[in-house]
């Protein structure tokens, strides 16, 4: 049986990072439906993140996205975060929205565009220096739409060159985490389409380069927990971007589409040491709340990750190993399912109360009056979204 | 052997309809890259469509999208089209961009929103009356993102009610064609997700309701030509929206991603009478030219559909039937592949010359100077896109 | 809140049918691993099914597969079933294993093969007469492997003809339920590939023809509960073949791969009246236990269906409808998830005890000594499998 | 423009390896349909392969599968091959058909089973010594069907250990090529599911370990030519297993399902030096001819690979690079499509005639009388299949 005190300790120690852009407007190519009370600048985004942390107690880190969150003085932004009880997490680069990036950024055939893109990545490391962030999170929209459009191998060469230059710029305690994605916005080739490509580049770069697993970035049928286990075995799992999907990169709330998959992923994490902070795995959300209220959706997502983690921690590993060693297919599966079928909400309520929090984060958020306050306060100005 | 004169006659008689929105800007949720020379209003879109028709000789019809192409006087727009040598084709409704449609239009739980959406559909029939269009093309973005969000059956009831009301409004020679789509922008349920759903509604509505097959709207592995053959057998194939895809609804140029699939589809069309205008199948493009020049991309797409059609017409149906009846698997497949492996570009060059056209539509377009002219003329103003 | 007495009543009234072939050997194209104690004839299969029913109390029906379960006297087999406390359920036809069926059965280009296949279907109705079965369950392996191999429309015509003849032979209280499957064993076209095709044929045949939903027979990303809801709305859902899958038609234990999906399916069933016996929906298992012990795997599967059903019955429908009507996306989703996140195992243990059963069916099975008994008894002879 | 003499030289120099098991019976889990004239032993399989080589002139190598092709004296088998004008190619291991391998072979939890499996791999190297084969081709069916069934990381450790031991046994000019496969026969995890896993193991093993790309072993939507290009860039592409698929690992004739994909793959091969024998890429077929005549199907597959190669060689690389460098999306795509749309059958007919062959391999095979001869000769005995 899992040791309940250890389970609770692990749950109260877990940290889930929320993305600044999750608080802003987002949508599909068909329409971005704006919502009332949405932040207008990075400071207001941090305030929303602080509201999530106040309700859940496990979300003190906030990822920034440059240039969406560019401010004149990042030291001041970091200090503002601290004043709200949160901290700046990963710095996310953006090389997909400038006019120059129509057919690529660091993989573009034109060296001038590559220079510009690489300079942006270096600028992001400057931001890390200013904010004390550990991780530079890289996702490249680079790819092609039509067969023949560009040279696959040539683009890998250009990618490797840019990554090398940025890697060399990293400080001693800084890391580069490289995300992969099957498709979108490129539809024929993507320059980092799968974990193998990211892993191969990270391996050559060195120990400060690690792979990011975004749970929505795989082909149908891909076994994500296998990838997670494999990367943990190799010491190359840098971070998660949690969200959920039924079809493609739907970016729904984590745990909403396939809670059993989220549990299986966290089972591999827990069993293979990934919950230990020393392992350096960052647990981030990366989602779009296109039609639902954003702050409650993020709180719910944090809770979903916690519930999956709690179930993972409840797996009776001794019994599991015994059944596995004996080749007892049904017995081993039953051990796992016993944990999954447990209702962990009471346990998490207890953990929260022991942390001095409300047992019900959503109720606590509603009771806080924050939602009404931002509706009242945030009148006028330009709402934040993917463009700003 | 196929009769070459008949093949040529069929090729010169084929009509491919282009979409007004294909000439405007489009993109992904990550970025719309604007292009120079893009039309600023429906009149300029028609001019671009006329340039495509001038080069290809087979694209005299242009689909409109309401409200993107709303003008004060549709009769005037239709007359303008005629003056350019083209005609207004299908009228496409849009019930996905208004603020009210965040969680649905004709399937929305709120009757007031449904009323508004249905009124828009009725307005589209008014536009048909004014423009002489035959087809009301309906695509609904309606659906849900989260399990439980709304009632699947209740939404079907609401859909059926709206369709009925609009069907009753159709004139004697007007039709309603109903498109289906697996997902996007809705990510959990879509209210018309597959051909079966569209077919079932059309069957209840009556003979003026037919199914639209958009080649990018299926789950991976779906055999689209089977659906096409089945609908032709039932007399329920109303139209195609051609485009191509590697992953989801990528909306690439028709024939670019899987030219063999396009050939197989047109083989079923040709074999089952679908090229006969009496059958009423509309051959439309529905694409996004996010990174490539738009008019040349549309010309290329028209040519790709023509090439697939030419190959389909070259299939030796007598030999095919003989091999099929004999259970000769390899022989029957070889008959089909013989046609596919034929280079039909010389044949199409001949057909074009016999139609008084340049054998090379792209060269003809380049030679026309149109591209330079629109760059020079279309300065200032607001470029057309999915929002306008 | 759901009414607990009604929930319990529904759970104790639910009937899950198990397949005779699930007790025999099965495997993949790479290998069938035989297991010890496997039945050698239909009588022994019924005995195993009776052991499942003894442990669970809700599995009194057993589907047969002809010719695998062909016996000289079906009346005697039915009587034997009764003596064991079970009954014969659906009769499954098999038109895919005879040498003649290499390129098809009822869709074969050769009328002699079609005659033979149709005669087999008629023979199955004879078996139904002899056994008192209500349902003729039809799954056709028919299809093609290569483009051009046969005529898609011609095959539909032949299919329709065979179905018509068999439909006409059905008795007053007999039904025909028609299964669809995306692919396998045919790899290019399948003659009944999706629910739309099955639905269209059933509609033409008449009220005694209904659709079977096998949960493993869909393209990736297909929303199965949408199909279930749609068919219930149309009165055309005849039966389920439950199993689970990660990739294709994996035929794993129901609920093993995606328990949340199974819950969502049963939520649509429960909400739309499908649990009411008057609706006539048959709840069948159709699985392969290639590497795990068969009887315990079937017991586990029955329990998984029960757990999903219990959660579905616990959904607070009043709260759900209120949130749905209000357009409260997160609230409506939360109502559904509350039920899903409940641990229903204690409730089901109670239901079983109230039915006079052990609260733990697997423990009861182990305690019964049946597993040891069949190991000891079933020595020699030829084990049953897909070939016999 | 491509240099025609060089194109012809490359086409006549290409070698395509055929699999011994392709000449035997195969099928799906539903049924193996035996065919007349099928070989009864490895000697007869070699004779069939020699008939393919006689007709095509480019298929002198034959892969063996141990134990299906186990003979008392492999030197004698190799000499027999030489006498027929062919040679033994890769040696394929089989660790999926013995009773002991129900839940794994080299990844099995029981060390005794792992020992047995590893010993089999070592035996295969002995066979390589005896036959002069260069490549040990490893495909492992290892995996699990149910979550929790076994430890993902533990299985990787066991896999690595077995591979290391076998790698150490390789002679100076021998290689190990490691295949990956998404799923089947395992349905939850597969121990080598993707190219990344194979690549990571090969990297650790050393330069004699390379990746095998089987074109049917990917998730839907995977861009195979990207993987091919990536592996060529890394010097880690060892071999192809060509076949084609619409859904899963359908094992249809190469080029039958998506000829454009096969062309794109061979374009990457050609452009990146992979056709140069010094690069060591083996071009193998791995297919199942379940319903069609086997030898003609293999001839057709060889021809399909040749046609795709010819088109790839015709790509005007100078024009392609110019368009790519200029960011001319449509122009670069058009260069590629020009080659693809060319009918290369006349060119290949010429190449064959210059090689002293019939321009039409299928006609040559029919004219040879071989098909009738084997029907007459191969009466009685046990036909070869996947079991032998």
Short mmCIF file of N, CA and C in Angstrom, two decimals, chain B residues 134-183:
data_model
loop_
_atom_site.label_atom_id
_atom_site.label_comp_id
_atom_site.label_asym_id
_atom_site.label_seq_id
_atom_site.Cartn_x
_atom_site.Cartn_y
_atom_site.Cartn_z
N UNK B 134 -28.26 28.64 -57.34
CA UNK B 134 -29.03 27.43 -57.14
C UNK B 134 -28.90 26.89 -55.72
N UNK B 135 -27.67 27.00 -55.14
CA UNK B 135 -27.38 26.26 -53.91
C UNK B 135 -27.14 27.14 -52.69
N UNK B 136 -27.83 26.76 -51.61
CA UNK B 136 -27.52 27.30 -50.28
C UNK B 136 -26.57 26.30 -49.63
N UNK B 137 -25.36 26.73 -49.40
CA UNK B 137 -24.40 25.78 -48.80
C UNK B 137 -24.31 26.05 -47.32
N UNK B 138 -24.61 25.02 -46.54
CA UNK B 138 -24.67 25.17 -45.09
C UNK B 138 -23.54 24.40 -44.42
N UNK B 139 -22.71 25.12 -43.72
CA UNK B 139 -21.76 24.47 -42.81
C UNK B 139 -21.94 25.09 -41.45
N UNK B 140 -22.14 24.24 -40.46
CA UNK B 140 -22.35 24.73 -39.10
C UNK B 140 -21.12 24.43 -38.25
N UNK B 141 -20.59 25.45 -37.61
CA UNK B 141 -19.49 25.26 -36.68
C UNK B 141 -20.00 24.72 -35.34
N UNK B 142 -21.29 24.55 -35.23
CA UNK B 142 -21.93 24.15 -33.97
C UNK B 142 -21.34 22.85 -33.42
N UNK B 143 -21.19 22.87 -32.12
CA UNK B 143 -20.71 21.68 -31.43
C UNK B 143 -20.39 22.05 -30.00
N UNK B 144 -19.69 21.16 -29.31
CA UNK B 144 -19.32 21.45 -27.93
C UNK B 144 -17.85 21.09 -27.72
N UNK B 145 -17.25 21.68 -26.72
CA UNK B 145 -15.84 21.40 -26.42
C UNK B 145 -15.65 20.43 -25.26
N UNK B 146 -16.65 20.30 -24.41
CA UNK B 146 -16.46 19.49 -23.20
C UNK B 146 -17.62 18.52 -23.01
N UNK B 147 -17.31 17.30 -22.62
CA UNK B 147 -18.37 16.33 -22.31
C UNK B 147 -19.36 16.93 -21.32
N UNK B 148 -20.62 16.77 -21.62
CA UNK B 148 -21.67 17.31 -20.75
C UNK B 148 -22.08 18.73 -21.10
N UNK B 149 -21.27 19.42 -21.87
CA UNK B 149 -21.55 20.84 -22.13
C UNK B 149 -22.96 21.10 -22.64
N UNK B 150 -23.44 20.24 -23.53
CA UNK B 150 -24.83 20.39 -23.98
C UNK B 150 -25.37 19.01 -24.36
N UNK B 151 -26.63 18.97 -24.64
CA UNK B 151 -27.32 17.72 -24.90
C UNK B 151 -27.24 17.36 -26.39
N UNK B 152 -26.62 16.25 -26.70
CA UNK B 152 -26.42 15.87 -28.10
C UNK B 152 -27.75 15.74 -28.84
N UNK B 153 -28.68 15.06 -28.23
CA UNK B 153 -29.98 14.82 -28.88
C UNK B 153 -30.77 16.12 -28.98
N UNK B 154 -30.73 16.91 -27.92
CA UNK B 154 -31.43 18.20 -27.96
C UNK B 154 -30.91 19.07 -29.10
N UNK B 155 -29.62 19.05 -29.29
CA UNK B 155 -29.03 19.86 -30.37
C UNK B 155 -29.47 19.34 -31.74
N UNK B 156 -29.62 18.03 -31.88
CA UNK B 156 -30.13 17.49 -33.15
C UNK B 156 -31.55 17.95 -33.41
N UNK B 157 -32.34 17.98 -32.37
CA UNK B 157 -33.73 18.43 -32.53
C UNK B 157 -33.76 19.88 -33.03
N UNK B 158 -32.90 20.69 -32.41
CA UNK B 158 -32.86 22.12 -32.79
C UNK B 158 -32.36 22.27 -34.23
N UNK B 159 -31.37 21.49 -34.58
CA UNK B 159 -30.83 21.53 -35.95
C UNK B 159 -31.93 21.17 -36.96
N UNK B 160 -32.63 20.09 -36.67
CA UNK B 160 -33.68 19.63 -37.59
C UNK B 160 -34.75 20.71 -37.78
N UNK B 161 -35.07 21.38 -36.70
CA UNK B 161 -36.10 22.42 -36.76
C UNK B 161 -35.66 23.57 -37.67
N UNK B 162 -34.43 24.01 -37.49
CA UNK B 162 -33.94 25.12 -38.31
C UNK B 162 -33.85 24.71 -39.78
N UNK B 163 -33.35 23.52 -40.03
CA UNK B 163 -33.22 23.07 -41.41
C UNK B 163 -34.58 23.00 -42.09
N UNK B 164 -35.56 22.50 -41.37
CA UNK B 164 -36.92 22.39 -41.90
C UNK B 164 -37.46 23.74 -42.33
N UNK B 165 -37.27 24.71 -41.46
CA UNK B 165 -37.81 26.04 -41.76
C UNK B 165 -37.14 26.62 -43.02
N UNK B 166 -35.85 26.42 -43.12
CA UNK B 166 -35.14 26.97 -44.28
C UNK B 166 -35.49 26.18 -45.54
N UNK B 167 -35.61 24.88 -45.40
CA UNK B 167 -35.97 24.04 -46.55
C UNK B 167 -37.30 24.50 -47.15
N UNK B 168 -38.22 24.80 -46.26
CA UNK B 168 -39.56 25.22 -46.72
C UNK B 168 -39.49 26.53 -47.51
N UNK B 169 -38.49 27.31 -47.24
CA UNK B 169 -38.35 28.63 -47.89
C UNK B 169 -37.71 28.53 -49.28
N UNK B 170 -37.11 27.39 -49.62
CA UNK B 170 -36.41 27.25 -50.90
C UNK B 170 -37.36 27.35 -52.08
N UNK B 171 -36.89 28.00 -53.14
CA UNK B 171 -37.68 28.07 -54.37
C UNK B 171 -37.61 26.75 -55.13
N UNK B 172 -38.37 26.72 -56.18
CA UNK B 172 -38.53 25.46 -56.92
C UNK B 172 -37.21 24.91 -57.44
N UNK B 173 -36.33 25.80 -57.89
CA UNK B 173 -35.07 25.34 -58.47
C UNK B 173 -33.88 25.57 -57.54
N UNK B 174 -34.19 25.79 -56.29
CA UNK B 174 -33.11 26.00 -55.33
C UNK B 174 -32.89 24.73 -54.51
N UNK B 175 -31.67 24.59 -54.03
CA UNK B 175 -31.33 23.43 -53.22
C UNK B 175 -30.62 23.87 -51.94
N UNK B 176 -30.58 22.97 -50.99
CA UNK B 176 -29.83 23.16 -49.76
C UNK B 176 -28.78 22.05 -49.77
N UNK B 177 -27.52 22.40 -49.63
CA UNK B 177 -26.49 21.36 -49.54
C UNK B 177 -25.81 21.47 -48.18
N UNK B 178 -25.76 20.35 -47.48
CA UNK B 178 -25.36 20.35 -46.06
C UNK B 178 -24.01 19.67 -45.89
N UNK B 179 -23.08 20.43 -45.40
CA UNK B 179 -21.70 19.98 -45.22
C UNK B 179 -21.54 19.32 -43.85
N UNK B 180 -20.64 18.38 -43.77
CA UNK B 180 -20.30 17.78 -42.48
C UNK B 180 -18.82 17.98 -42.23
N UNK B 181 -18.43 17.87 -40.97
CA UNK B 181 -17.02 18.05 -40.62
C UNK B 181 -16.75 17.36 -39.29
N UNK B 182 -15.66 16.64 -39.24
CA UNK B 182 -15.34 15.85 -38.04
C UNK B 182 -15.16 16.71 -36.81
N UNK B 183 -14.32 17.74 -36.93
CA UNK B 183 -14.06 18.59 -35.76
C UNK B 183 -13.49 19.92 -36.25
#
